[in-house]
């Protein structure tokens, strides 16, 4: 079996990508407590909030308070989503380690989700990058619908390659390929990730997959086989896409960390600690979540022999 | 990416492996209607029932009536589980195409589940094979806990290889490697399946995985990369193991068929037809089931653009 890297890193996106579509506002103090607990699980990054307009995403209207309230644990990078120049200024003001920009590879999804075509997003990013230049903040761009669009269907690989090229020319330092509505399959993931890493071997490339059709883990595995070492994931499998509702959201952090651990791939994550945080998640968001390992326990779990057997 | 075979076949095990641990008895007429519907989905095999004692598995107490009531669709093999010589005689009497024997690689699991060590199971199989010899029925053996035991933990690969050798010496014609409690990971699956196929390249080898820890699809994918072409799966992800309760049961047939279809691998399955049968499953068993594609729709699904966008 082709093995990828012996070490991967996880970016916990639930506080932003998960809470963003939750119906309930999680009180700021609870968010801070939660992010502080996640900071001690061994994840490399946490996407903590979004500097969007409070009207657009009311559940994240406390972005400054969250960023100012959390403990910044050394070794963890705190990422914030930034949609425009104003957001970039807010992110710099709170000292975010990384800014994440989002655009859609498919214009129909871009217009539905961001009210912008990819071309419009790229112009806007140019303005944002002028603001961040010299600040030391790392700028990543997430390409939504990189593996398919729920409105248009297939997104040509060439289109994704061209967008990456444009982003890098603008000064973006990292790229996330996002399977926004869970349309990717492991063959497609291998092909696109393989091509991107062949062309830009130095690129910090992150895979962001959803488990909408149960393929979150297999897609991550396939990307890992191609050399991808960075993965977005959400605690409990929170998240989703409002335009393609389904059974599940982002790939589940604890299930992904567990898979890599079982394969002998180092994630830096303390699984027991992560599971302890995951156990509190249904209470935090007020509903059951789709994560599996938190229910079944790790594959290391041993059961007592039933009485009467033997 | 290493691609496996361009064609795989699916064995639908829900009528036996799924119903076996359901609390409710599904009336015989409903079972027959359900199996008849499954027969027209393009699966290669259906494990239809078990010729066990009605006391041991009361939900399958109608084994003869089911086998006599179903329509035997040409091209579909109807498999029955057989625990002993009496079961073998009953299976031959109803003209089963294939008999599936089960033993555990780990003795503690074998004693808990079957009240037999592997050695005792092998002796019993010798008696069963005397009965089936010359009948033309295909005899497969399923090795439970081949990837780990919920009581003992790791099961040495050498142990599994030895059991396969013994089974083949007895005259068994096919082997299923079973991850009974969802402990396998894709590295382990690749290693064991790769070794088995390297030693017995002609062997009809089936992978039987559970989704207990979310790794059902990734483990199937990993086995496929090694050359495995036969997969057990249960509609809706029914099933599980009473000794290791968790979030989920067998890998879900429609999710597995969907993954292969998306990868361009032929399964013979008509996904729309399979999804139609899966949609009726919660009503049949009286509870929700964990399958994802039936909820989210195929990755081919297109959504209308939200009004106001564009």
Coordinates of C-alpha atoms in Angstrom, one line a residue:
Chain A
X1 CA 0.0 0.0 0.0
X2 CA 1.4 3.4 -0.9
X3 CA 2.0 5.3 2.4
X4 CA 1.9 9.0 2.6
X5 CA 3.7 11.1 5.2
X6 CA 4.3 9.6 8.7
X7 CA 3.1 12.9 10.2
X8 CA 0.0 15.0 9.4
X9 CA -1.6 18.0 11.0
X10 CA -5.2 18.8 11.7
X11 CA -7.0 22.1 11.5
X12 CA -10.0 22.1 13.7
X13 CA -12.7 24.1 11.9
X14 CA -15.8 23.4 14.0
X15 CA -15.7 26.8 15.9
X16 CA -16.1 28.6 12.6
X17 CA -17.3 26.2 9.9
X18 CA -19.4 24.2 12.3
X19 CA -21.0 26.9 14.3
X20 CA -21.6 29.0 11.2
X21 CA -24.7 27.0 10.2
X22 CA -25.9 26.0 13.7
X23 CA -29.3 27.5 14.4
X24 CA -28.4 28.4 18.0
X25 CA -26.0 31.1 19.2
X26 CA -23.4 29.5 21.5
X27 CA -22.7 32.0 24.2
X28 CA -19.3 33.6 23.9
X29 CA -18.1 32.3 27.3
X30 CA -18.9 28.7 26.2
X31 CA -17.2 29.2 22.8
X32 CA -14.1 30.4 24.6
X33 CA -14.1 27.5 27.0
X34 CA -14.6 25.1 24.1
X35 CA -11.8 26.6 22.0
X36 CA -9.5 26.6 25.0
X37 CA -10.2 22.9 25.5
X38 CA -9.5 22.2 21.8
X39 CA -6.2 24.1 22.1
X40 CA -5.0 21.4 24.4
X41 CA -5.9 18.4 22.2
X42 CA -2.9 18.6 20.0
X43 CA -4.5 20.0 16.8
X44 CA -2.1 22.3 14.8
X45 CA -4.7 24.9 14.0
X46 CA -8.1 26.1 15.1
X47 CA -10.3 28.1 12.8
X48 CA -11.8 30.1 15.6
X49 CA -14.3 32.5 14.1
X50 CA -15.2 34.6 11.1
X51 CA -14.8 38.4 10.7
X52 CA -18.0 38.5 8.6
X53 CA -20.8 40.9 9.0
X54 CA -22.9 39.9 12.1
X55 CA -25.9 40.1 9.9
X56 CA -24.6 37.5 7.5
X57 CA -23.5 35.1 10.2
X58 CA -25.2 36.0 13.5
X59 CA -23.9 32.9 15.3
X60 CA -20.4 34.3 14.9
X61 CA -21.2 37.9 15.8
X62 CA -18.8 37.8 18.8
X63 CA -15.7 37.3 16.7
X64 CA -13.5 39.9 18.5
X65 CA -14.7 38.8 21.9
X66 CA -13.8 35.2 21.1
X67 CA -10.4 36.0 19.7
X68 CA -9.6 38.3 22.7
X69 CA -11.0 35.8 25.3
X70 CA -9.3 32.6 24.2
X71 CA -5.9 31.5 25.6
X72 CA -3.4 31.4 22.8
X73 CA -1.6 28.1 23.4
X74 CA 1.9 28.1 21.9
X75 CA 2.2 25.7 19.0
X76 CA -1.4 26.2 17.9
X77 CA -2.2 28.6 15.0
X78 CA -5.5 30.5 15.4
X79 CA -7.1 31.0 12.0
X80 CA -10.0 33.4 11.2
X81 CA -12.1 33.6 8.1
X82 CA -12.0 37.0 6.4
X83 CA -14.4 37.9 3.6
X84 CA -13.2 41.5 2.8
X85 CA -10.8 44.3 3.7
X86 CA -12.7 45.3 6.8
X87 CA -12.5 41.7 8.0
X88 CA -8.8 41.7 7.3
X89 CA -8.3 44.8 9.5
X90 CA -10.3 43.3 12.3
X91 CA -8.3 40.0 12.0
X92 CA -5.0 41.9 12.2
X93 CA -6.3 43.9 15.2
X94 CA -6.8 40.8 17.2
X95 CA -3.5 39.2 16.1
X96 CA -4.8 36.2 14.2
X97 CA -2.0 33.8 13.1
X98 CA -3.7 33.0 9.8
X99 CA -6.4 34.5 7.6
X100 CA -8.5 32.2 5.5
X101 CA -10.1 33.5 2.4
X102 CA -12.9 31.7 0.6
X103 CA -13.9 31.7 -3.0
X104 CA -15.8 29.2 -5.1
X105 CA -14.4 27.4 -8.1
X106 CA -17.9 27.4 -9.6
X107 CA -19.5 30.7 -10.2
X108 CA -23.1 29.6 -9.5
X109 CA -22.0 28.4 -6.0
X110 CA -19.9 31.6 -5.5
X111 CA -22.9 33.8 -6.4
X112 CA -25.2 31.8 -4.2
X113 CA -22.9 31.6 -1.2
X114 CA -20.8 34.7 -1.5
X115 CA -22.6 36.8 -4.0
X116 CA -19.4 36.8 -6.1
X117 CA -18.0 35.1 -9.1
X118 CA -14.4 33.7 -8.7
X119 CA -13.2 36.7 -10.7
X120 CA -14.8 39.1 -8.2
X121 CA -13.4 37.1 -5.3
X122 CA -9.9 37.3 -6.7
X123 CA -10.2 41.1 -7.1
X124 CA -11.3 41.4 -3.6
X125 CA -8.4 39.2 -2.3
X126 CA -6.0 41.6 -4.0
X127 CA -7.3 44.3 -1.7
X128 CA -7.1 42.1 1.3
X129 CA -3.5 41.1 0.6
X130 CA -2.5 44.8 0.4
X131 CA -3.7 45.1 3.9
X132 CA -2.0 42.0 5.2
X133 CA 1.3 42.6 3.4
X134 CA 4.1 43.0 5.9
X135 CA 2.0 42.0 8.8
X136 CA 3.4 38.5 9.2
X137 CA 0.0 37.0 9.1
X138 CA -0.2 33.8 7.0
X139 CA -2.9 34.0 4.2
X140 CA -4.6 30.8 3.1
X141 CA -7.3 30.5 0.4
X142 CA -10.0 27.9 0.5
X143 CA -11.4 26.9 -2.9
X144 CA -15.0 25.8 -2.4
X145 CA -16.6 23.3 -4.8
X146 CA -13.1 22.2 -6.0
X147 CA -14.5 18.7 -6.5
X148 CA -17.9 19.5 -7.9
X149 CA -20.7 22.0 -7.5
X150 CA -24.2 21.2 -6.3
X151 CA -25.7 23.4 -9.0
X152 CA -23.4 23.0 -12.0
X153 CA -22.0 19.5 -11.4
X154 CA -18.5 18.7 -12.5
X155 CA -15.9 21.4 -12.0
X156 CA -13.0 21.0 -14.5
X157 CA -9.7 20.3 -12.8
X158 CA -8.1 22.9 -15.2
X159 CA -10.4 25.5 -13.6
X160 CA -9.1 24.7 -10.1
X161 CA -5.5 24.7 -11.3
X162 CA -6.0 28.1 -12.9
X163 CA -7.5 29.5 -9.7
X164 CA -4.6 28.2 -7.6
X165 CA -2.2 29.9 -10.0
X166 CA -4.0 33.2 -9.7
X167 CA -4.2 32.9 -5.9
X168 CA -0.5 32.2 -5.7
X169 CA 0.3 35.1 -8.0
X170 CA -1.6 37.4 -5.6
X171 CA 0.6 36.3 -2.7
X172 CA -1.6 33.7 -1.1
X173 CA 0.6 31.3 0.9
X174 CA -1.5 28.2 1.3
X175 CA -4.4 26.5 -0.5
X176 CA -7.3 24.4 0.8
X177 CA -9.2 22.3 -1.7
X178 CA -12.7 22.0 -0.4
X179 CA -15.3 19.3 -1.2
X180 CA -18.0 21.7 0.0
X181 CA -21.0 19.4 -0.5
X182 CA -19.4 16.0 -0.3
X183 CA -19.3 15.2 -4.0
X184 CA -15.6 14.0 -4.1
X185 CA -14.6 10.4 -4.5
X186 CA -11.1 9.0 -3.7
X187 CA -10.1 8.6 -7.3
X188 CA -10.9 12.2 -8.0
X189 CA -9.1 13.4 -4.8
X190 CA -6.0 11.4 -5.7
X191 CA -6.0 12.9 -9.2
X192 CA -6.5 16.5 -8.2
X193 CA -4.2 16.5 -5.2
X194 CA -1.6 14.6 -7.1
X195 CA -1.6 17.1 -9.9
X196 CA -1.5 20.1 -7.5
X197 CA 1.4 18.7 -5.5
X198 CA 3.3 17.7 -8.7
X199 CA 3.0 21.3 -10.0
X200 CA 3.6 23.1 -6.7
X201 CA 5.5 20.6 -4.4
X202 CA 6.3 23.3 -1.9
X203 CA 2.7 24.4 -1.5
X204 CA 1.1 24.1 1.9
X205 CA -2.0 22.2 0.6
X206 CA -4.9 21.3 2.8
X207 CA -7.8 19.0 2.1
X208 CA -11.2 20.0 3.4
X209 CA -13.7 17.2 2.9
X210 CA -17.3 16.7 4.0
X211 CA -18.9 13.4 4.9
X212 CA -22.2 14.1 3.2
X213 CA -22.0 10.7 1.3
X214 CA -19.9 8.9 3.8
X215 CA -16.6 9.4 2.0
X216 CA -14.9 11.9 4.3
X217 CA -12.4 9.4 5.7
X218 CA -11.7 7.6 2.4
X219 CA -11.1 10.9 0.7
X220 CA -8.7 12.0 3.4
X221 CA -6.9 8.6 3.1
X222 CA -6.6 9.0 -0.6
X223 CA -5.2 12.5 -0.4
X224 CA -2.7 11.3 2.3
X225 CA -1.5 8.6 -0.1
X226 CA -0.8 11.4 -2.6
X227 CA 1.3 13.3 -0.1
X228 CA -1.2 15.7 1.4
X229 CA -0.3 16.3 5.1
X230 CA -2.8 18.9 6.2
X231 CA -6.5 18.3 6.8
X232 CA -9.4 20.4 7.9
X233 CA -11.9 18.6 10.1
X234 CA -14.7 19.5 12.5
X235 CA -15.3 18.0 16.0
X236 CA -18.3 15.7 15.9
X237 CA -18.6 16.2 12.2
X238 CA -20.3 19.5 12.6
X239 CA -21.0 21.7 9.6
X240 CA -22.5 21.2 6.2
X241 CA -23.6 23.4 3.3
X242 CA -27.0 25.1 3.4
X243 CA -27.4 24.5 -0.4
X244 CA -27.0 20.7 -0.2
X245 CA -28.5 19.4 3.0
X246 CA -27.7 15.9 3.9
X247 CA -26.8 13.4 6.6
X248 CA -23.6 14.9 7.7
X249 CA -21.2 17.8 7.7
X250 CA -17.4 18.1 7.7
X251 CA -15.3 15.0 8.2
X252 CA -15.2 14.3 11.9
X253 CA -11.9 15.4 13.6
X254 CA -11.9 12.6 16.2
X255 CA -12.7 9.9 13.6
X256 CA -10.0 11.2 11.3
X257 CA -7.4 11.4 14.2
X258 CA -8.4 7.9 15.2
X259 CA -7.9 6.5 11.7
X260 CA -4.5 8.0 11.3
X261 CA -3.5 6.9 14.8
X262 CA -4.6 3.3 14.0
X263 CA -2.5 3.5 10.8
X264 CA 0.5 4.6 12.8
X265 CA 0.5 8.1 11.3
X266 CA 1.3 10.8 13.9
X267 CA -1.2 13.6 14.1
X268 CA 0.0 15.2 17.3
X269 CA -3.5 14.7 18.7
X270 CA -4.2 13.2 22.1
X271 CA -7.2 11.2 21.2
X272 CA -8.5 10.7 24.7
X273 CA -8.4 14.4 25.3
X274 CA -10.1 15.1 22.0
X275 CA -12.8 12.5 22.7
X276 CA -13.5 14.2 26.1
X277 CA -14.1 17.5 24.3
X278 CA -16.3 15.7 21.7
X279 CA -18.4 14.1 24.4
X280 CA -19.5 17.6 25.5
X281 CA -20.4 18.7 22.0
X282 CA -24.0 17.6 21.9
X283 CA -24.7 19.7 25.0
X284 CA -22.9 22.7 23.5
X285 CA -24.8 22.7 20.3
X286 CA -28.1 21.2 21.6
X287 CA -28.3 18.2 19.3
X288 CA -26.7 14.8 18.5
X289 CA -23.7 14.9 16.2
X290 CA -22.6 12.3 13.6
X291 CA -19.1 11.3 15.0
X292 CA -18.6 7.5 15.4
X293 CA -15.6 7.0 17.5
X294 CA -17.0 9.0 20.4
X295 CA -19.9 6.5 20.4
X296 CA -18.0 3.2 19.8
X297 CA -14.8 4.1 21.5
X298 CA -11.3 3.7 20.0
X299 CA -10.4 0.4 18.3
X300 CA -8.1 -0.1 21.3
X301 CA -11.2 -0.5 23.5
X302 CA -11.6 -3.9 25.1
X303 CA -14.8 -5.4 26.3
X304 CA -15.3 -7.7 29.3
X305 CA -16.1 -11.3 28.3
X306 CA -19.8 -12.0 28.6
X307 CA -20.6 -14.1 31.6
X308 CA -21.2 -17.8 30.9
X309 CA -18.9 -17.9 27.9
X310 CA -15.6 -19.7 27.8
Chain B
X1 CA -3.3 6.1 -7.3
X2 CA -3.1 2.3 -7.4
X3 CA -6.4 1.2 -8.9
X4 CA -7.8 -2.2 -8.2
X5 CA -10.1 -4.2 -10.4
X6 CA -12.5 -2.3 -12.8
X7 CA -15.3 -4.6 -11.7
X8 CA -16.3 -5.7 -8.2
X9 CA -19.3 -7.6 -6.8
X10 CA -21.4 -7.0 -3.8
X11 CA -22.9 -9.6 -1.4
X12 CA -26.0 -8.1 0.3
X13 CA -25.9 -9.5 3.9
X14 CA -28.7 -7.5 5.5
X15 CA -31.4 -10.2 5.4
X16 CA -29.1 -12.4 7.5
X17 CA -26.4 -10.4 9.2
X18 CA -28.6 -7.3 9.6
X19 CA -31.9 -8.9 10.8
X20 CA -30.0 -11.3 13.1
X21 CA -29.6 -8.7 15.7
X22 CA -32.7 -6.7 15.1
X23 CA -35.0 -6.8 18.1
X24 CA -38.2 -7.1 16.0
X25 CA -39.2 -10.2 13.9
X26 CA -39.8 -9.0 10.4
X27 CA -42.8 -11.0 9.1
X28 CA -41.9 -13.7 6.6
X29 CA -43.9 -12.1 3.8
X30 CA -42.1 -8.8 4.3
X31 CA -38.7 -10.5 4.3
X32 CA -39.6 -12.2 1.0
X33 CA -40.8 -9.0 -0.6
X34 CA -37.6 -7.3 0.5
X35 CA -35.3 -10.0 -0.7
X36 CA -37.1 -10.1 -4.0
X37 CA -36.6 -6.3 -4.3
X38 CA -32.9 -6.7 -3.5
X39 CA -32.6 -9.4 -6.1
X40 CA -33.4 -6.8 -8.8
X41 CA -30.8 -4.3 -7.7
X42 CA -27.8 -5.9 -9.4
X43 CA -26.1 -7.4 -6.3
X44 CA -24.2 -10.6 -7.1
X45 CA -25.2 -12.4 -3.9
X46 CA -27.7 -12.2 -1.1
X47 CA -27.1 -13.8 2.2
X48 CA -30.8 -14.5 2.7
X49 CA -31.1 -16.3 6.1
X50 CA -29.5 -18.6 8.6
X51 CA -30.2 -22.3 9.3
X52 CA -29.5 -21.8 12.9
X53 CA -31.7 -23.0 15.8
X54 CA -34.7 -20.8 16.1
X55 CA -33.9 -20.5 19.8
X56 CA -30.5 -19.0 19.0
X57 CA -31.7 -16.5 16.5
X58 CA -35.5 -16.2 16.7
X59 CA -35.7 -13.4 14.1
X60 CA -34.6 -15.8 11.5
X61 CA -36.8 -18.7 12.6
X62 CA -38.5 -18.7 9.2
X63 CA -35.4 -19.7 7.2
X64 CA -37.1 -22.5 5.1
X65 CA -40.2 -20.4 4.4
X66 CA -38.0 -17.5 3.3
X67 CA -35.8 -19.6 1.0
X68 CA -38.9 -21.3 -0.5
X69 CA -40.8 -18.1 -0.8
X70 CA -38.3 -15.9 -2.6
X71 CA -38.0 -15.6 -6.3
X72 CA -34.6 -17.0 -7.4
X73 CA -33.4 -14.4 -9.9
X74 CA -30.9 -15.7 -12.4
X75 CA -27.5 -14.3 -11.9
X76 CA -28.0 -13.8 -8.1
X77 CA -26.5 -16.4 -5.7
X78 CA -28.5 -17.0 -2.6
X79 CA -26.3 -17.7 0.4
X80 CA -27.4 -19.1 3.7
X81 CA -25.5 -19.3 7.0
X82 CA -25.0 -22.8 8.3
X83 CA -23.7 -23.5 11.8
X84 CA -23.8 -27.3 11.9
X85 CA -24.5 -30.5 10.0
X86 CA -28.3 -30.2 10.5
X87 CA -28.1 -26.7 9.1
X88 CA -26.2 -28.0 6.1
X89 CA -28.9 -30.6 5.4
X90 CA -31.6 -27.9 5.7
X91 CA -29.6 -25.6 3.3
X92 CA -29.2 -28.4 0.7
X93 CA -32.9 -29.2 1.0
X94 CA -33.9 -25.7 0.0
X95 CA -31.3 -25.5 -2.8
X96 CA -29.1 -22.7 -1.5
X97 CA -26.4 -21.7 -4.0
X98 CA -23.8 -21.1 -1.3
X99 CA -23.3 -22.0 2.3
X100 CA -21.5 -19.6 4.6
X101 CA -19.7 -21.1 7.6
X102 CA -18.5 -18.8 10.4
X103 CA -15.7 -19.2 12.9
X104 CA -13.7 -16.8 15.0
X105 CA -10.0 -16.2 14.6
X106 CA -9.9 -15.4 18.3
X107 CA -11.0 -18.1 20.7
X108 CA -12.5 -15.8 23.3
X109 CA -14.8 -14.3 20.6
X110 CA -15.5 -17.8 19.2
X111 CA -16.5 -19.0 22.7
X112 CA -18.7 -15.9 23.4
X113 CA -20.4 -15.9 20.0
X114 CA -20.4 -19.6 18.9
X115 CA -19.5 -21.4 22.1
X116 CA -16.6 -22.9 20.1
X117 CA -12.9 -22.3 19.7
X118 CA -11.5 -22.1 16.2
X119 CA -10.3 -25.7 16.5
X120 CA -13.8 -26.9 17.5
X121 CA -15.3 -24.9 14.6
X122 CA -12.8 -26.5 12.1
X123 CA -13.8 -30.0 13.3
X124 CA -17.4 -29.2 12.9
X125 CA -16.8 -27.8 9.4
X126 CA -15.2 -31.2 8.4
X127 CA -18.6 -32.8 9.2
X128 CA -20.5 -30.2 7.3
X129 CA -18.2 -30.5 4.2
X130 CA -18.8 -34.3 4.2
X131 CA -22.5 -33.5 3.8
X132 CA -22.1 -30.9 1.1
X133 CA -19.5 -32.8 -0.9
X134 CA -20.8 -33.6 -4.4
X135 CA -23.9 -31.4 -3.9
X136 CA -22.5 -28.6 -6.1
X137 CA -23.2 -26.1 -3.4
X138 CA -20.4 -23.5 -3.0
X139 CA -18.9 -23.4 0.6
X140 CA -17.5 -20.2 1.9
X141 CA -16.0 -19.6 5.4
X142 CA -16.2 -16.3 7.2
X143 CA -13.4 -15.6 9.6
X144 CA -14.7 -13.3 12.4
X145 CA -12.3 -11.0 14.3
X146 CA -9.7 -11.4 11.5
X147 CA -8.6 -7.8 12.2
X148 CA -8.9 -7.8 15.9
X149 CA -11.0 -9.1 18.8
X150 CA -13.0 -6.9 21.2
X151 CA -11.9 -9.1 24.1
X152 CA -8.3 -10.0 23.3
X153 CA -7.2 -7.1 21.1
X154 CA -4.8 -7.8 18.2
X155 CA -5.2 -11.0 16.3
X156 CA -1.8 -12.0 14.8
X157 CA -1.9 -12.1 11.0
X158 CA -0.1 -15.5 11.1
X159 CA -3.1 -16.9 13.0
X160 CA -5.5 -15.8 10.2
X161 CA -3.2 -17.3 7.6
X162 CA -3.1 -20.6 9.4
X163 CA -6.9 -20.7 9.7
X164 CA -7.3 -20.0 6.0
X165 CA -4.8 -22.8 5.2
X166 CA -6.8 -25.2 7.4
X167 CA -10.1 -24.2 5.8
X168 CA -8.8 -24.6 2.3
X169 CA -7.4 -28.0 3.2
X170 CA -10.9 -29.0 4.4
X171 CA -12.4 -28.1 1.0
X172 CA -13.7 -24.7 1.7
X173 CA -13.9 -22.8 -1.7
X174 CA -14.0 -19.1 -0.6
X175 CA -12.9 -17.0 2.4
X176 CA -14.4 -13.9 3.9
X177 CA -12.1 -11.8 6.2
X178 CA -14.4 -10.2 8.7
X179 CA -13.8 -7.0 10.7
X180 CA -16.6 -8.1 13.1
X181 CA -16.4 -5.1 15.5
X182 CA -15.0 -2.4 13.2
X183 CA -11.4 -2.5 14.5
X184 CA -9.6 -2.6 11.2
X185 CA -7.8 0.3 9.6
X186 CA -6.8 0.7 6.0
X187 CA -3.1 0.0 6.5
X188 CA -4.0 -3.3 8.3
X189 CA -6.6 -4.2 5.6
X190 CA -4.0 -3.6 2.9
X191 CA -1.4 -5.7 4.6
X192 CA -3.6 -8.7 5.4
X193 CA -5.5 -8.8 2.1
X194 CA -2.3 -8.3 0.2
X195 CA -0.7 -11.2 2.0
X196 CA -3.6 -13.5 1.5
X197 CA -3.9 -12.7 -2.2
X198 CA -0.2 -13.1 -2.7
X199 CA -0.3 -16.6 -1.2
X200 CA -3.6 -17.7 -2.8
X201 CA -4.1 -15.6 -5.9
X202 CA -6.9 -17.8 -7.2
X203 CA -8.9 -17.6 -3.9
X204 CA -12.4 -16.0 -4.0
X205 CA -11.6 -13.6 -1.2
X206 CA -14.3 -11.4 0.3
X207 CA -13.9 -8.4 2.6
X208 CA -16.5 -8.0 5.3
X209 CA -16.2 -4.7 7.2
X210 CA -18.2 -2.8 9.8
X211 CA -18.5 0.9 10.0
X212 CA -18.3 1.0 13.8
X213 CA -15.6 3.6 13.8
X214 CA -16.5 5.2 10.5
X215 CA -13.8 3.2 8.5
X216 CA -16.1 0.9 6.5
X217 CA -15.6 2.6 3.1
X218 CA -11.9 3.4 3.6
X219 CA -11.2 -0.2 4.5
X220 CA -13.1 -1.4 1.4
X221 CA -11.2 1.0 -0.7
X222 CA -7.9 -0.1 0.7
X223 CA -8.8 -3.8 0.0
X224 CA -9.8 -2.9 -3.5
X225 CA -6.5 -1.3 -4.1
X226 CA -4.9 -4.6 -3.1
X227 CA -7.0 -6.6 -5.6
X228 CA -10.0 -7.6 -3.5
X229 CA -13.1 -7.7 -5.7
X230 CA -15.8 -9.1 -3.4
X231 CA -17.4 -7.2 -0.7
X232 CA -20.1 -8.0 1.9
X233 CA -22.3 -5.0 2.8
X234 CA -25.7 -4.5 4.4
X235 CA -28.4 -2.2 3.1
X236 CA -28.7 0.9 5.3
X237 CA -25.7 -0.2 7.3
X238 CA -27.8 -2.7 9.3
X239 CA -26.1 -5.1 11.7
X240 CA -23.5 -4.9 14.3
X241 CA -22.0 -7.1 17.0
X242 CA -23.7 -7.6 20.3
X243 CA -20.4 -7.7 22.1
X244 CA -19.2 -4.3 20.9
X245 CA -22.1 -2.0 20.6
X246 CA -21.5 1.2 18.7
X247 CA -22.8 3.8 16.4
X248 CA -23.1 1.6 13.3
X249 CA -23.2 -1.8 11.8
X250 CA -22.0 -3.3 8.5
X251 CA -20.6 -1.1 5.8
X252 CA -23.7 0.3 4.0
X253 CA -24.4 -1.3 0.6
X254 CA -25.7 1.8 -1.1
X255 CA -22.9 4.0 0.2
X256 CA -20.3 1.4 -1.0
X257 CA -22.0 1.0 -4.4
X258 CA -22.1 4.7 -4.7
X259 CA -18.4 5.1 -3.9
X260 CA -17.4 2.6 -6.5
X261 CA -19.7 4.0 -9.1
X262 CA -18.3 7.5 -8.5
X263 CA -14.8 6.0 -9.0
X264 CA -15.8 4.5 -12.3
X265 CA -15.7 0.9 -10.9
X266 CA -18.5 -1.3 -12.1
X267 CA -20.5 -3.1 -9.4
X268 CA -23.4 -4.3 -11.4
X269 CA -25.7 -2.4 -9.1
X270 CA -28.5 -0.1 -10.3
X271 CA -28.0 2.6 -7.6
X272 CA -31.4 4.3 -8.1
X273 CA -33.1 0.9 -7.6
X274 CA -31.0 0.1 -4.6
X275 CA -31.7 3.5 -3.0
X276 CA -35.5 2.9 -3.6
X277 CA -35.2 -0.3 -1.5
X278 CA -33.1 1.4 1.1
X279 CA -35.7 4.2 1.5
X280 CA -38.2 1.5 2.7
X281 CA -35.8 0.1 5.2
X282 CA -36.6 2.2 8.2
X283 CA -40.2 1.2 7.9
X284 CA -39.2 -2.5 7.6
X285 CA -37.1 -2.5 10.7
X286 CA -38.9 0.1 12.6
X287 CA -36.0 2.6 13.2
X288 CA -33.6 5.0 11.4
X289 CA -30.6 3.4 9.8
X290 CA -27.1 5.0 9.3
X291 CA -26.8 5.0 5.5
X292 CA -25.7 8.4 4.2
X293 CA -26.4 8.4 0.4
X294 CA -30.0 7.6 0.9
X295 CA -30.3 10.8 2.9
X296 CA -28.0 13.1 0.8
X297 CA -28.7 11.6 -2.6
X298 CA -26.0 10.6 -5.1
X299 CA -23.1 13.0 -5.8
X300 CA -24.8 13.3 -9.2
X301 CA -27.7 15.1 -7.5
X302 CA -28.2 18.7 -8.6
X303 CA -29.9 21.4 -6.6
X304 CA -31.9 24.4 -7.9
X305 CA -30.1 27.7 -7.5
X306 CA -31.5 29.6 -4.5
X307 CA -33.7 32.4 -5.5
X308 CA -32.1 35.9 -5.4
X309 CA -28.7 34.6 -6.2
X310 CA -26.9 35.1 -9.5

